[in-house]
PDB file of C-alpha atoms in Angstrom:
ATOM      1  CA  ALA A   1      60.388 130.487 -51.490  1.00  0.00           C
ATOM      2  CA  LEU A   2      60.347 127.601 -48.718  1.00  0.00           C
ATOM      3  CA  PRO A   3      63.216 128.565 -47.328  1.00  0.00           C
ATOM      4  CA  LEU A   4      62.586 132.486 -48.065  1.00  0.00           C
ATOM      5  CA  TYR A   5      59.776 132.475 -46.114  1.00  0.00           C
ATOM      6  CA  GLU A   6      61.206 130.669 -43.206  1.00  0.00           C
ATOM      7  CA  ARG A   7      63.921 132.690 -42.848  1.00  0.00           C
ATOM      8  CA  SER A   8      61.661 135.653 -42.091  1.00  0.00           C
ATOM      9  CA  LEU A   9      59.866 133.776 -39.835  1.00  0.00           C
ATOM     10  CA  ALA A  10      63.014 132.974 -37.941  1.00  0.00           C
ATOM     11  CA  ILE A  11      64.138 136.681 -37.915  1.00  0.00           C
ATOM     12  CA  ARG A  12      60.066 138.111 -36.979  1.00  0.00           C
ATOM     13  CA  GLU A  13      60.684 135.659 -34.192  1.00  0.00           C
ATOM     14  CA  GLN A  14      63.947 136.983 -33.244  1.00  0.00           C
ATOM     15  CA  ALA A  15      63.717 140.177 -33.075  1.00  0.00           C
ATOM     16  CA  LEU A  16      59.616 140.774 -32.255  1.00  0.00           C
ATOM     17  CA  GLY A  17      59.052 138.099 -29.313  1.00  0.00           C
ATOM     18  CA  LYS A  18      57.325 134.572 -30.221  1.00  0.00           C
ATOM     19  CA  ASP A  19      53.425 136.672 -29.516  1.00  0.00           C
ATOM     20  CA  HIS A  20      53.972 139.623 -31.959  1.00  0.00           C
ATOM     21  CA  PRO A  21      51.323 140.223 -35.334  1.00  0.00           C
ATOM     22  CA  GLU A  22      54.101 140.057 -37.342  1.00  0.00           C
ATOM     23  CA  VAL A  23      54.901 137.048 -36.650  1.00  0.00           C
ATOM     24  CA  ALA A  24      51.437 135.718 -36.867  1.00  0.00           C
ATOM     25  CA  THR A  25      51.688 137.424 -40.655  1.00  0.00           C
ATOM     26  CA  SER A  26      55.054 134.991 -41.229  1.00  0.00           C
ATOM     27  CA  LEU A  27      53.355 131.943 -39.968  1.00  0.00           C
ATOM     28  CA  ASN A  28      50.423 132.614 -42.409  1.00  0.00           C
ATOM     29  CA  ASN A  29      52.231 133.174 -45.378  1.00  0.00           C
ATOM     30  CA  LEU A  30      54.349 129.916 -44.367  1.00  0.00           C
ATOM     31  CA  ALA A  31      50.744 128.274 -44.067  1.00  0.00           C
ATOM     32  CA  VAL A  32      49.766 129.197 -47.653  1.00  0.00           C
ATOM     33  CA  LEU A  33      53.286 128.384 -49.019  1.00  0.00           C
ATOM     34  CA  TYR A  34      52.740 124.584 -47.540  1.00  0.00           C
ATOM     35  CA  GLU A  35      49.529 124.201 -48.467  1.00  0.00           C
ATOM     36  CA  SER A  36      49.601 125.163 -52.357  1.00  0.00           C
ATOM     37  CA  MET A  37      52.115 122.505 -51.787  1.00  0.00           C
ATOM     38  CA  GLY A  38      49.696 119.738 -50.332  1.00  0.00           C
ATOM     39  CA  GLU A  39      51.158 120.133 -47.341  1.00  0.00           C
ATOM     40  CA  TYR A  40      48.258 120.244 -45.506  1.00  0.00           C
ATOM     41  CA  ALA A  41      48.830 119.157 -41.666  1.00  0.00           C
ATOM     42  CA  LYS A  42      51.751 121.124 -41.756  1.00  0.00           C
ATOM     43  CA  ALA A  43      49.706 124.191 -43.144  1.00  0.00           C
ATOM     44  CA  LEU A  44      47.056 123.688 -40.648  1.00  0.00           C
ATOM     45  CA  THR A  45      49.955 124.017 -37.725  1.00  0.00           C
ATOM     46  CA  LEU A  46      51.140 127.031 -38.717  1.00  0.00           C
ATOM     47  CA  TYR A  47      47.821 128.521 -39.101  1.00  0.00           C
ATOM     48  CA  GLU A  48      46.649 126.992 -36.030  1.00  0.00           C
ATOM     49  CA  ARG A  49      49.728 128.733 -34.151  1.00  0.00           C
ATOM     50  CA  SER A  50      49.043 132.193 -36.037  1.00  0.00           C
ATOM     51  CA  LEU A  51      45.073 131.695 -34.892  1.00  0.00           C
ATOM     52  CA  ALA A  52      45.884 131.848 -31.413  1.00  0.00           C
ATOM     53  CA  ILE A  53      48.290 134.805 -31.631  1.00  0.00           C
ATOM     54  CA  ASN A  54      46.010 136.909 -33.897  1.00  0.00           C
ATOM     55  CA  GLU A  55      43.076 136.102 -31.167  1.00  0.00           C
ATOM     56  CA  LYS A  56      45.125 136.654 -28.547  1.00  0.00           C
ATOM     57  CA  VAL A  57      46.561 139.638 -29.436  1.00  0.00           C
ATOM     58  CA  LEU A  58      44.759 141.572 -32.389  1.00  0.00           C
ATOM     59  CA  GLY A  59      40.924 139.778 -31.114  1.00  0.00           C
ATOM     60  CA  LYS A  60      38.797 137.268 -33.081  1.00  0.00           C
ATOM     61  CA  ASN A  61      37.310 140.119 -35.347  1.00  0.00           C
ATOM     62  CA  HIS A  62      40.294 141.519 -36.590  1.00  0.00           C
ATOM     63  CA  PRO A  63      41.045 140.934 -40.335  1.00  0.00           C
ATOM     64  CA  ASN A  64      44.160 139.145 -40.060  1.00  0.00           C
ATOM     65  CA  THR A  65      42.433 137.189 -37.697  1.00  0.00           C
ATOM     66  CA  LYS A  66      39.310 136.448 -39.978  1.00  0.00           C
ATOM     67  CA  ILE A  67      41.371 136.188 -43.093  1.00  0.00           C
ATOM     68  CA  THR A  68      43.796 133.075 -40.601  1.00  0.00           C
ATOM     69  CA  ARG A  69      40.550 131.541 -39.648  1.00  0.00           C
ATOM     70  CA  GLU A  70      39.238 131.221 -43.316  1.00  0.00           C
ATOM     71  CA  ASN A  71      42.664 130.554 -44.491  1.00  0.00           C
ATOM     72  CA  TYR A  72      42.295 127.566 -41.961  1.00  0.00           C
ATOM     73  CA  GLU A  73      39.640 126.625 -42.192  1.00  0.00           C
ATOM     74  CA  ARG A  74      39.618 126.068 -45.808  1.00  0.00           C
ATOM     75  CA  ALA A  75      43.060 123.744 -45.433  1.00  0.00           C
ATOM     76  CA  LEU A  76      41.135 122.030 -42.360  1.00  0.00           C
ATOM     77  CA  GLN A  77      38.168 121.477 -45.587  1.00  0.00           C
ATOM     78  CA  LYS A  78      41.228 119.970 -48.342  1.00  0.00           C
ATOM     79  CA  LEU A  79      42.267 117.473 -45.170  1.00  0.00           C
ATOM     80  CA  GLU A  80      39.635 115.619 -44.466  1.00  0.00           C
TER      81      GLU A  80
END
């Protein structure tokens, strides 16, 4: 699954630009996968990037932003 998620991210970044909400979705999905693999540091980096895009483009109260923030906080707790 990892190569497919990475490819999806690369395609979206190329087609839509690095600050597009769909790129944020791909980042979040890839982060969820890394988190499920126990790779919390990698997941946190991707969640942070996704969260930054979502907050900038969609706002802090958008449902996608809230989901990413919750995912980030969950992964952060696992790392501590």
